[in-house]
PDB file of C-alpha atoms and ligand atoms in Angstrom:
ATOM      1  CA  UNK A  94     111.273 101.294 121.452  1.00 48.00           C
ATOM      2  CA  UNK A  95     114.779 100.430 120.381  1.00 57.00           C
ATOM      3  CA  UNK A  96     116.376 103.697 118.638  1.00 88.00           C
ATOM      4  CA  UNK A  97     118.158 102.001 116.128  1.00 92.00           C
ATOM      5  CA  UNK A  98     120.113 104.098 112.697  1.00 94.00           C
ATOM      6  CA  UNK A  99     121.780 103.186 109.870  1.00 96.00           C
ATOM      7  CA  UNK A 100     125.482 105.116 108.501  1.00 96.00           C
ATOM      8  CA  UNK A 101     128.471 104.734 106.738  1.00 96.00           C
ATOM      9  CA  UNK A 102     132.346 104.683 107.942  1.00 94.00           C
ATOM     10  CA  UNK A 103     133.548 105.429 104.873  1.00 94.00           C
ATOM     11  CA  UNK A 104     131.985 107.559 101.702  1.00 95.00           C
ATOM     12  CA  UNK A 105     132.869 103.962  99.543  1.00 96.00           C
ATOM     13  CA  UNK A 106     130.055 102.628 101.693  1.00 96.00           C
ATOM     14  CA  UNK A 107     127.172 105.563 101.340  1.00 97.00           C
ATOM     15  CA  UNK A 108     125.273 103.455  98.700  1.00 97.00           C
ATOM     16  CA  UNK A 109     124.991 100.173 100.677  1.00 97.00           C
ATOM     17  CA  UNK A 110     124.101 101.827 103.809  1.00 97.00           C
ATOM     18  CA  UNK A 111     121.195 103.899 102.084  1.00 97.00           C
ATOM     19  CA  UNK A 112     120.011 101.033 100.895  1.00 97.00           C
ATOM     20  CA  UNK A 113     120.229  98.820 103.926  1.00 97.00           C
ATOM     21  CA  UNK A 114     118.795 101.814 105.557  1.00 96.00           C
ATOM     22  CA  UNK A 115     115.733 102.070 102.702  1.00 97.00           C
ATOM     23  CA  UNK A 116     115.339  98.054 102.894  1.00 96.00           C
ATOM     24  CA  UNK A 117     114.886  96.948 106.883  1.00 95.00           C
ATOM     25  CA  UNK A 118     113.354 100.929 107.306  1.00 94.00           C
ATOM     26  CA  UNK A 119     115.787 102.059 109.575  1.00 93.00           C
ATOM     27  CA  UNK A 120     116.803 105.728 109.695  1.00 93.00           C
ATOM     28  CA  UNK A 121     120.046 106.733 107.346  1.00 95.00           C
ATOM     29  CA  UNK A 122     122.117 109.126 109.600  1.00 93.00           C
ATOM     30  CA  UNK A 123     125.057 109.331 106.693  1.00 94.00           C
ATOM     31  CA  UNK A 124     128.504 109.361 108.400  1.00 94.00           C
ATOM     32  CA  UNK A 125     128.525 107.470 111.969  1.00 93.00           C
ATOM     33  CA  UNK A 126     131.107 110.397 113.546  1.00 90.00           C
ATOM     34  CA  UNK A 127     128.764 112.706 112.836  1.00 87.00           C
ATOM     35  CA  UNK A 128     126.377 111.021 115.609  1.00 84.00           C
ATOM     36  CA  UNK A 129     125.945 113.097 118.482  1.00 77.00           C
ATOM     37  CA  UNK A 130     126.809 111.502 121.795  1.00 68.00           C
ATOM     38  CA  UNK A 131     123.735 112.985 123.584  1.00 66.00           C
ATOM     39  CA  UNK A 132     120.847 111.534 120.945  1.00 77.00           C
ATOM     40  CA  UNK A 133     118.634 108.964 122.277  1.00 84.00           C
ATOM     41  CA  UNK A 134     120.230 106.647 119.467  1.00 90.00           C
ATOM     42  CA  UNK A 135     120.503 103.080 121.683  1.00 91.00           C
ATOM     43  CA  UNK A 136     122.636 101.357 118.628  1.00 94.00           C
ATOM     44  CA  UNK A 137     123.962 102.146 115.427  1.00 94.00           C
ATOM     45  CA  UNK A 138     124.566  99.620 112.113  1.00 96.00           C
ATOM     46  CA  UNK A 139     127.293 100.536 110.819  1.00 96.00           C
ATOM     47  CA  UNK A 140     128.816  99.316 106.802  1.00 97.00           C
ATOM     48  CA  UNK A 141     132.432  99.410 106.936  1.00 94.00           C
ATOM     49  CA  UNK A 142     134.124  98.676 103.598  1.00 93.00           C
ATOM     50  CA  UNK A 143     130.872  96.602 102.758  1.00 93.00           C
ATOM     51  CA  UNK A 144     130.746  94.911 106.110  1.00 94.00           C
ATOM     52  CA  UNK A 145     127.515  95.421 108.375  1.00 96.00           C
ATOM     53  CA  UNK A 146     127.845  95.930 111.796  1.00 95.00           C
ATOM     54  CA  UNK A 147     126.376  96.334 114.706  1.00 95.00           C
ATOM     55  CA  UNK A 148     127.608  98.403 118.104  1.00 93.00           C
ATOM     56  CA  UNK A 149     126.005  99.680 121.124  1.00 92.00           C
ATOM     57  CA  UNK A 150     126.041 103.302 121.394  1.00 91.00           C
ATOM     58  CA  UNK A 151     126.385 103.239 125.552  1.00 88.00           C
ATOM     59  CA  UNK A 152     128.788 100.669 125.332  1.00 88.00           C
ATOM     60  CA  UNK A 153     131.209 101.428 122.550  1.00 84.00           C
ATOM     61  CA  UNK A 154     133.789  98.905 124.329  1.00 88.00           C
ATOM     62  CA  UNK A 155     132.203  96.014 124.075  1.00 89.00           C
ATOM     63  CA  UNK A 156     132.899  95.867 120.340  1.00 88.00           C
ATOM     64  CA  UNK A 157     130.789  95.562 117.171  1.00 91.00           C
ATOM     65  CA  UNK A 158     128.543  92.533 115.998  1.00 92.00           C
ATOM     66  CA  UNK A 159     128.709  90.888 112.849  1.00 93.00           C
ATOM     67  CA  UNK A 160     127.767  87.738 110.975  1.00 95.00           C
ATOM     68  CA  UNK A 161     131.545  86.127 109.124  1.00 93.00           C
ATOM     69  CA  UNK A 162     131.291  82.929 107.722  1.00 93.00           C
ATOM     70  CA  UNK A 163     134.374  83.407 106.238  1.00 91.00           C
ATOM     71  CA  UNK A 164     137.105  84.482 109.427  1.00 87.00           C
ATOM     72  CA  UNK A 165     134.657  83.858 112.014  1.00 74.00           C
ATOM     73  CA  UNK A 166     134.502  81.630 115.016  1.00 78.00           C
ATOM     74  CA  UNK A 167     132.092  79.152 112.737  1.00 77.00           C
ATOM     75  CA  UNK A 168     134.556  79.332 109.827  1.00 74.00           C
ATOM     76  CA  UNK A 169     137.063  78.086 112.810  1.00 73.00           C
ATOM     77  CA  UNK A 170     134.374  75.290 114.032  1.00 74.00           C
ATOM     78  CA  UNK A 171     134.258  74.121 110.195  1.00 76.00           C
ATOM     79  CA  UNK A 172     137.654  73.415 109.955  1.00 74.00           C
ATOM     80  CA  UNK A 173     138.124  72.153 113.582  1.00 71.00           C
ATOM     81  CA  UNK A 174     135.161  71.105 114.637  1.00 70.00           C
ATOM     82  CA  UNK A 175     133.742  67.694 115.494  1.00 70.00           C
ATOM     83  CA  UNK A 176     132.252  67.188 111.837  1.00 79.00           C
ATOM     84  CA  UNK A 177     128.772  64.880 112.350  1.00 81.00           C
ATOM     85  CA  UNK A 178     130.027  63.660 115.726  1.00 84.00           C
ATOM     86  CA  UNK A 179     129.111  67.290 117.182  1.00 91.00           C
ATOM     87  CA  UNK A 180     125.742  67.110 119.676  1.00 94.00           C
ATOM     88  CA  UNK A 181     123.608  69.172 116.967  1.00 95.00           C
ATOM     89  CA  UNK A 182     124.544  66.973 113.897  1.00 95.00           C
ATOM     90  CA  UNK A 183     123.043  64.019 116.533  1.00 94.00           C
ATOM     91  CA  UNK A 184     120.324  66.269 117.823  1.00 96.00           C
ATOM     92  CA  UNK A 185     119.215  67.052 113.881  1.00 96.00           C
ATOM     93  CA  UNK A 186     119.554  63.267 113.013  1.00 94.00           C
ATOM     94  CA  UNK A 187     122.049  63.519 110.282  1.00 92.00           C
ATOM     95  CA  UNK A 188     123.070  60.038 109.457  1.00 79.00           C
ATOM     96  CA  UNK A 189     125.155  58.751 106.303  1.00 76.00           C
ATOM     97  CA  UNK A 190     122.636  58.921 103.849  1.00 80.00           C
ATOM     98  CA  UNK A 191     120.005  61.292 105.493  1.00 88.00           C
ATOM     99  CA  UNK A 192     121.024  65.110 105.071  1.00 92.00           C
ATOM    100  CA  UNK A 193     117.965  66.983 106.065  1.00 96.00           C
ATOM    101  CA  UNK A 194     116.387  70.410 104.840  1.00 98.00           C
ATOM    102  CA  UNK A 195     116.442  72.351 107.863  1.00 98.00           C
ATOM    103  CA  UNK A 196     114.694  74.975 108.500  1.00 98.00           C
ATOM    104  CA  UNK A 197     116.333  77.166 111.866  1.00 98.00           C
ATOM    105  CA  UNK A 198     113.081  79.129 112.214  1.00 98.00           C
ATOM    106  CA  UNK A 199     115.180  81.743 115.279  1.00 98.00           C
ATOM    107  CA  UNK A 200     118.354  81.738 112.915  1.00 98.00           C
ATOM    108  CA  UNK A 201     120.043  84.932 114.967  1.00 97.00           C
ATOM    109  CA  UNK A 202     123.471  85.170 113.526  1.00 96.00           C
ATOM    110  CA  UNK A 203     123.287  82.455 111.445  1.00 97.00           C
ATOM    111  CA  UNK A 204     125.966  80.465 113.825  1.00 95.00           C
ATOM    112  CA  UNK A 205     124.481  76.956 113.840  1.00 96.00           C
ATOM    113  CA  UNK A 206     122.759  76.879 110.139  1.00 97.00           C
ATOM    114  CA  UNK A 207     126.208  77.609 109.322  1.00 96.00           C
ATOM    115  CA  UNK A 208     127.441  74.702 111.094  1.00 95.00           C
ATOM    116  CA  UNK A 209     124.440  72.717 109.973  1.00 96.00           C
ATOM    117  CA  UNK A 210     124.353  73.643 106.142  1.00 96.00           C
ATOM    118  CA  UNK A 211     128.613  72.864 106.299  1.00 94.00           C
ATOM    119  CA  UNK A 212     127.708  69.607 107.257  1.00 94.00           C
ATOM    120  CA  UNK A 213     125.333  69.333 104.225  1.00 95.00           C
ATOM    121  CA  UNK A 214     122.082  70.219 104.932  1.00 97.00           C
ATOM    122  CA  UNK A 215     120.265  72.730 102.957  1.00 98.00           C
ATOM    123  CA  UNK A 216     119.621  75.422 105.576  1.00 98.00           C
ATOM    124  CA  UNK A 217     116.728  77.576 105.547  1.00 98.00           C
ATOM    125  CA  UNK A 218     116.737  80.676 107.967  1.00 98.00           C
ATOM    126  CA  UNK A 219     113.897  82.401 109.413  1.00 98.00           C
ATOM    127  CA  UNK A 220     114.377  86.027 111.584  1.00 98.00           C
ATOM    128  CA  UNK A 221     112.012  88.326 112.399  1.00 98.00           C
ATOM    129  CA  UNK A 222     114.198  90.990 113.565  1.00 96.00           C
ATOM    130  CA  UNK A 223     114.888  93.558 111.008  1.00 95.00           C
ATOM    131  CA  UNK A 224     118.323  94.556 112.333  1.00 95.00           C
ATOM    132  CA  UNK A 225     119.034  90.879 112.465  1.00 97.00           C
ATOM    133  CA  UNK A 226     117.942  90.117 109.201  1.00 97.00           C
ATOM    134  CA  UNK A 227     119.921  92.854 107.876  1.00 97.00           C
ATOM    135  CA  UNK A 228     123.335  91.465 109.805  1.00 97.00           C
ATOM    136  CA  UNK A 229     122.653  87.951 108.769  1.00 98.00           C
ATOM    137  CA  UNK A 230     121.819  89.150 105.264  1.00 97.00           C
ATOM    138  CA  UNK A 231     124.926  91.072 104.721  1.00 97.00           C
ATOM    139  CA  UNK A 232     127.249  88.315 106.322  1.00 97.00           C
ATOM    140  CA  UNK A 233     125.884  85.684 103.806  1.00 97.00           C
ATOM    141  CA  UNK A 234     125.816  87.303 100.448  1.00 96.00           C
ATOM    142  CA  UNK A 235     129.364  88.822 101.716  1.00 95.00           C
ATOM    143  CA  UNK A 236     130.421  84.685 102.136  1.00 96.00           C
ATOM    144  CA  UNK A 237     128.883  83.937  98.954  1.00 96.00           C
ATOM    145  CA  UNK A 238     131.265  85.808  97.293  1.00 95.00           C
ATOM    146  CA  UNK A 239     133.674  83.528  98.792  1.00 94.00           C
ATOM    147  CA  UNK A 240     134.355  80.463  96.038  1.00 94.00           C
ATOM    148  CA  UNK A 241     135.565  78.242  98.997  1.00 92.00           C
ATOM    149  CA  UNK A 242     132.499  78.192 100.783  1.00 93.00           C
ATOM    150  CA  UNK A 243     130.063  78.442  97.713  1.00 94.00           C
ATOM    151  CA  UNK A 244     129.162  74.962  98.030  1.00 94.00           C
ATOM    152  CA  UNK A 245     128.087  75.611 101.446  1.00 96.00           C
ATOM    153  CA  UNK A 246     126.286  78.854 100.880  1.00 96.00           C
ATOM    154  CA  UNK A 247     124.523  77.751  98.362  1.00 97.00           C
ATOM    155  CA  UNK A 248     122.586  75.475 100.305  1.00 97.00           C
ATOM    156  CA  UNK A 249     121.638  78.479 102.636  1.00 98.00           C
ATOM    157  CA  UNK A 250     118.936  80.885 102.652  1.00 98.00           C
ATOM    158  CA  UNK A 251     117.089  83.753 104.504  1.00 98.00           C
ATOM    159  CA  UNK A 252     113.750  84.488 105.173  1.00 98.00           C
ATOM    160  CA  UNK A 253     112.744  87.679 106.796  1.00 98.00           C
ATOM    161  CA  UNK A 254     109.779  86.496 108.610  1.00 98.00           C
ATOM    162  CA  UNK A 255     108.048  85.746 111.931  1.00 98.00           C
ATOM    163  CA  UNK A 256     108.148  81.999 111.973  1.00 98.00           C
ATOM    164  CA  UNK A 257     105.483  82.045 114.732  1.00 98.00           C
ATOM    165  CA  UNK A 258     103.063  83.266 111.962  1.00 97.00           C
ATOM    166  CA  UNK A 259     104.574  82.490 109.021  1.00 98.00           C
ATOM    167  CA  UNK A 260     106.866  79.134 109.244  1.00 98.00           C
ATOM    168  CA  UNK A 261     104.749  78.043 106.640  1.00 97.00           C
ATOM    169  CA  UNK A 262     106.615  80.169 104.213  1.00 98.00           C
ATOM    170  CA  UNK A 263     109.632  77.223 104.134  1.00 97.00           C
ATOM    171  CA  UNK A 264     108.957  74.578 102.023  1.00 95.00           C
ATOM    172  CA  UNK A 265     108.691  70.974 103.522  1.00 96.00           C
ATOM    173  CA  UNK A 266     111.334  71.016 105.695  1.00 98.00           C
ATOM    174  CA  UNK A 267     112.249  67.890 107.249  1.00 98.00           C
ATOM    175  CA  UNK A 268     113.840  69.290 110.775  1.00 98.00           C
ATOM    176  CA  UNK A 269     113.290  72.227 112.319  1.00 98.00           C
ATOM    177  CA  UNK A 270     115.535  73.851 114.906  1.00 98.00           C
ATOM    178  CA  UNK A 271     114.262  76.200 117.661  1.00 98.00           C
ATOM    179  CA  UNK A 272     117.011  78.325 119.326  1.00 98.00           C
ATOM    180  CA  UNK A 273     114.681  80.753 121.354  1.00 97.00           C
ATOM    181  CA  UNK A 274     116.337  83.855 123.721  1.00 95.00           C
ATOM    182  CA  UNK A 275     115.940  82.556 127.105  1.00 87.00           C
ATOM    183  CA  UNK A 276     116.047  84.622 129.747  1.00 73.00           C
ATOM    184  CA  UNK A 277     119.827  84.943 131.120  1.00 69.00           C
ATOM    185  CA  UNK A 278     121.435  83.558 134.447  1.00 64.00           C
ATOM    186  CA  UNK A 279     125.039  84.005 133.694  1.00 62.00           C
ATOM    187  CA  UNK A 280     126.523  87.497 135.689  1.00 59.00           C
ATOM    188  CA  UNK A 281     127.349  89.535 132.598  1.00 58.00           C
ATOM    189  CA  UNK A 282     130.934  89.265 132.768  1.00 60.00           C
ATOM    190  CA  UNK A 283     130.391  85.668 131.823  1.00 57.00           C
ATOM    191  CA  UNK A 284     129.107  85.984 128.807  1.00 67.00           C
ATOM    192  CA  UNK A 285     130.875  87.418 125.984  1.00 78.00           C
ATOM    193  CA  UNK A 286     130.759  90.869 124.718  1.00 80.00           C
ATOM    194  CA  UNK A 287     129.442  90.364 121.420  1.00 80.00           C
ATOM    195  CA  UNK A 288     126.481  88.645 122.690  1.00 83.00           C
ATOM    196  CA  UNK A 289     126.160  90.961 125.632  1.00 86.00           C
ATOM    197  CA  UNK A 290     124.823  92.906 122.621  1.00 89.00           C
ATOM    198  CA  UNK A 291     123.140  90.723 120.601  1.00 90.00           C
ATOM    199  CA  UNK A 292     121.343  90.006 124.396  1.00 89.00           C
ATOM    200  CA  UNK A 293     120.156  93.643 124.940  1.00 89.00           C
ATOM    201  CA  UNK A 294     119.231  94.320 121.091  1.00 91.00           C
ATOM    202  CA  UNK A 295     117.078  91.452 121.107  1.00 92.00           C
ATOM    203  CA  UNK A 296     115.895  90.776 125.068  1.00 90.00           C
ATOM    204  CA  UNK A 297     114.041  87.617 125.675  1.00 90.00           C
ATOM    205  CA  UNK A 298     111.714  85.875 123.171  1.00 92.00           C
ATOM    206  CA  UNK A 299     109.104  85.814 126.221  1.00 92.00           C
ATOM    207  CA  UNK A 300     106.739  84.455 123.140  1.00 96.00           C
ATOM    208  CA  UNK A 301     109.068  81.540 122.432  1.00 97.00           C
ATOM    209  CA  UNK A 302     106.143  78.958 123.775  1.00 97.00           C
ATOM    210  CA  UNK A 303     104.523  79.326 120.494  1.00 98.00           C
ATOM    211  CA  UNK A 304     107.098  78.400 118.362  1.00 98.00           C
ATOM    212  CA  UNK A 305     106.744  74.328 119.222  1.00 98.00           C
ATOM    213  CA  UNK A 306     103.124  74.024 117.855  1.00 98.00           C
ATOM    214  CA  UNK A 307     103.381  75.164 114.267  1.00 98.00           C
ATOM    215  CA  UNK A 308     107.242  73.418 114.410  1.00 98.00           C
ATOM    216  CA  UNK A 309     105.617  70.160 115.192  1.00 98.00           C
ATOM    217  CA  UNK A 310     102.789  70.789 112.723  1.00 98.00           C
ATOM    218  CA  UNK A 311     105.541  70.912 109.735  1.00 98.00           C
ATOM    219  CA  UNK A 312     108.565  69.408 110.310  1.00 98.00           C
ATOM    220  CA  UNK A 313     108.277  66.223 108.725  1.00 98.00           C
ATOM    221  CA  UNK A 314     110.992  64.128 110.837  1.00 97.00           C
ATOM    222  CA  UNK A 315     111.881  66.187 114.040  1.00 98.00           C
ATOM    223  CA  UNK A 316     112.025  69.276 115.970  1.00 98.00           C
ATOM    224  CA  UNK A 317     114.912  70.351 117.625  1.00 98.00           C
ATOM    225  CA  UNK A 318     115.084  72.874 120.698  1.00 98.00           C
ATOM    226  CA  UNK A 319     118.180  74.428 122.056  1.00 98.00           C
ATOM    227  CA  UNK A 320     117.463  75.138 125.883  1.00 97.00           C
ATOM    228  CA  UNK A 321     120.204  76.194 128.576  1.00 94.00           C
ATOM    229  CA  UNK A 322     119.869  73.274 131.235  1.00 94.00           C
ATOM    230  CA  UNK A 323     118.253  74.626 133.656  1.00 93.00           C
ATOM    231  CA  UNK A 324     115.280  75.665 131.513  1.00 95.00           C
ATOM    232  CA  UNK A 325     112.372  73.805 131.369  1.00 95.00           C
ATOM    233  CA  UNK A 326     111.359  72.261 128.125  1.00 97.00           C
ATOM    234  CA  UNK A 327     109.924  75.064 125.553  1.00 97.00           C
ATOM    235  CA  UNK A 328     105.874  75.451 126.029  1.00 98.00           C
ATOM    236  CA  UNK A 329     106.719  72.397 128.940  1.00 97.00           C
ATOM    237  CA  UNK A 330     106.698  69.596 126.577  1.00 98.00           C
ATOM    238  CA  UNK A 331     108.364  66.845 127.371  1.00 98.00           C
ATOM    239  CA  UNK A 332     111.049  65.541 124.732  1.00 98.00           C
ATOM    240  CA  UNK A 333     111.172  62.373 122.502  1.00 98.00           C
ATOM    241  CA  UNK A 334     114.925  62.117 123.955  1.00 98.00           C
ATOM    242  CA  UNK A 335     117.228  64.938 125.226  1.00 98.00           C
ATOM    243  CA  UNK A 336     121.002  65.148 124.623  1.00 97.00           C
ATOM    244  CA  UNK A 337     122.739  66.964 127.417  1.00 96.00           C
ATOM    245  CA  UNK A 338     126.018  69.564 127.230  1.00 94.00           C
ATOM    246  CA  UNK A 339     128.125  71.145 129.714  1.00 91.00           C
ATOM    247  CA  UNK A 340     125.586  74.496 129.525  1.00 91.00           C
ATOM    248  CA  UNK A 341     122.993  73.631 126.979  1.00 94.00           C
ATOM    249  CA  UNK A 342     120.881  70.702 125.947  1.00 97.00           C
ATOM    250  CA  UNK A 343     119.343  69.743 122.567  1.00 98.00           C
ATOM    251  CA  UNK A 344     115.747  68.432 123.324  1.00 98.00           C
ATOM    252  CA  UNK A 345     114.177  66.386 120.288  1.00 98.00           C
ATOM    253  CA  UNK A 346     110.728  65.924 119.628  1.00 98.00           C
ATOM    254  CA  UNK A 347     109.831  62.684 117.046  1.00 98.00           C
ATOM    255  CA  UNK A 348     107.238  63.192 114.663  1.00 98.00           C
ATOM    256  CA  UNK A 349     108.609  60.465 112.438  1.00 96.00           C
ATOM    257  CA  UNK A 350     111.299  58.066 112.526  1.00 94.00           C
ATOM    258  CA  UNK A 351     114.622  58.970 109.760  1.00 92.00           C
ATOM    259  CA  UNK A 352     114.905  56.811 107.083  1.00 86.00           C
ATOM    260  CA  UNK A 353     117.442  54.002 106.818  1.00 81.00           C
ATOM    261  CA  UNK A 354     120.351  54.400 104.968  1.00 73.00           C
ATOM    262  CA  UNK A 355     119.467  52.863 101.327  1.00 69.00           C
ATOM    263  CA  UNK A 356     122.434  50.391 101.004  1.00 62.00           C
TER     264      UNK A 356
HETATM  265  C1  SAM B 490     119.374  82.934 120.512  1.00 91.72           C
HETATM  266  S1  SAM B 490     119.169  83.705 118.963  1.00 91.72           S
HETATM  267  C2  SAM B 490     119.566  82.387 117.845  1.00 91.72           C
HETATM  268  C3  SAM B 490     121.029  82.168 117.693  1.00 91.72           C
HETATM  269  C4  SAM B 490     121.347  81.245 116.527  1.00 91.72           C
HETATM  270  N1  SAM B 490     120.965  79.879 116.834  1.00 91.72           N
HETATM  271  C5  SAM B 490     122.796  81.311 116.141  1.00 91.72           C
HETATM  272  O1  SAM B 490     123.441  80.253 116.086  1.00 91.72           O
HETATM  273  O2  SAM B 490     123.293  82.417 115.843  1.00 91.72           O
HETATM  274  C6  SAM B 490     117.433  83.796 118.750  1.00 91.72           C
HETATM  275  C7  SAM B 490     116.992  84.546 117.503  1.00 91.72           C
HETATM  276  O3  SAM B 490     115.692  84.100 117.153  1.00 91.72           O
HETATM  277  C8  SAM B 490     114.946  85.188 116.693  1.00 91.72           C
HETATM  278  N2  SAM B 490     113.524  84.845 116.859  1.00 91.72           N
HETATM  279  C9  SAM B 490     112.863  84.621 118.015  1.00 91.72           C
HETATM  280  N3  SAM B 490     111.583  84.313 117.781  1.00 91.72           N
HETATM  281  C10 SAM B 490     111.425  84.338 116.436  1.00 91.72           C
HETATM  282  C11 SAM B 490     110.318  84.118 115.577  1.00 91.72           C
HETATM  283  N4  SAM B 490     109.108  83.831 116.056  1.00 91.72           N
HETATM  284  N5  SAM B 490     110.501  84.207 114.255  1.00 91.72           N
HETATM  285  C12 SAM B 490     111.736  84.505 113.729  1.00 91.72           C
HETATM  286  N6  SAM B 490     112.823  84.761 114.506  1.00 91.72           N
HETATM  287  C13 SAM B 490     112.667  84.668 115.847  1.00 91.72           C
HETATM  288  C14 SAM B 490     115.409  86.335 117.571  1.00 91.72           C
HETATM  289  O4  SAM B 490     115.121  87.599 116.951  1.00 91.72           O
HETATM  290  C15 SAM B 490     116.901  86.045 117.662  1.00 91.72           C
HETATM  291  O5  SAM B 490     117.608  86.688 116.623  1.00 91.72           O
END
């Protein structure tokens, strides 16, 4: 069992982090330097000046986790990024006149609904981990404060659910995206610190398999898995069509053909 607390870096923040605390029921241990280096606390959320993050007790160095859509690495990809030419604007389907409703039922940091929902879509998020939730929660109401990105955080929102049981809970969404934990190949050093622990928070989604059934059920147009390349296809079902990247690949699965552009 993960030993996971909640605290505050600075009294401004003792409110927010009781409540975060009281919300995703995770213990409130007040102020994070009064944690004692010998409890069997694994990783501790901390709010700094209203910010949520995350960092691994055992491995202070590697740095703290948190979801910014407004300085972050996706803010970066919105303003420099490839726009619809990028593989997952493909992968989804978005064409001039078709901007789907999405629903990224493993939405994780909230990295490619951002991308998605800048590039129009409405964006519904599904997460099942509390501690998750409660990053990805903070980092979008935080953004929404933010009146240059309103237009795109409006069209996002957050469901703390278990999209295995409960994708139903997203209304008629026309694409769903899959974005499973797959187990890891890459020697650690590889892969960068702030998702060397995002890795060991979350470990693998071994039940990942059972996400493609109910994703096929209700996606009206497509479903969309994000698999490393040398994974087989989720619950080994062959794509519609695949679109292939330098590490990853985006395999599609067709339920429907997307509507032609209306002229
Ligand atoms: C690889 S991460 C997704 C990263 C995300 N695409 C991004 O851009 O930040 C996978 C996430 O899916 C979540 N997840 C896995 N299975 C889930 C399920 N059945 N329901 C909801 N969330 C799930 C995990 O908790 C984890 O946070």
């Amino acid at each position: 069992m993960t030993q996971i607390a909640v605290g505050y870096k600075d009294k401004t923040d003792i409110d927010l982090a009781k409540k975060i605390a009281h919300q995703w029921q995770l213990n409130y241990i007040g102020d994070v330097a009064s944690v004692d280096q010998q409890s069997d606390l694994l990783f501790l959320l901390q709010v700094h000046f209203q910010h949520v993050e995350l960092i691994k007790l055992d491995e202070p160095k590697l740095g703290a986790i948190k979801v910014d859509f407004v300085d972050g690495a996706v803010a970066h990809r919105r303003k420099f990024g490839g726009g619809r030419g990028q593989d997952i604007a493909k992968a989804i389907g978005l064409k001039h006149g078709f901007t789907p409703h999405v629903l990224d039922a493993t939405a994780g940091l909230g990295r490619d609904s951002f991308v998605l929902a800048s590039l129009g879509c409405k964006v519904t998020m599904m997460e099942r981990m509390p501690i998750v939730a409660a990053l990805l929660e903070n980092g979008l109401a935080r953004a929404k404060l933010n009146q240059d990105i309103t237009d795109i955080t409006d069209r996002m929102s957050l469901i703390y659910a278990s999209s295995i049981d409960d994708m139903t809970l997203a209304t008629a969404p026309d694409v769903i995206y899959l974005d499973p934990m797959y187990p890891h190949r890459e020697k650690s050093a590889a892969v960068k610190k702030e998702m060397r622990v995002f890795q060991s928070l979350v470990g693998e989604d071994l039940d990942a398999d059972n996400l493609l059934a109910p994703a096929l059920k209700l996606a009206k147009y497509r479903v969309v898995v994000k698999r490393p390349s040398y994974a087989e296809p989720l619950d080994n079902k062959k794509p519609s069509m695949s679109i292939s990247m330098k590490k990853n690949r985006f395999d599609v699965y067709v339920n429907q053909a997307i509507p032609k552009p209306t002229a």
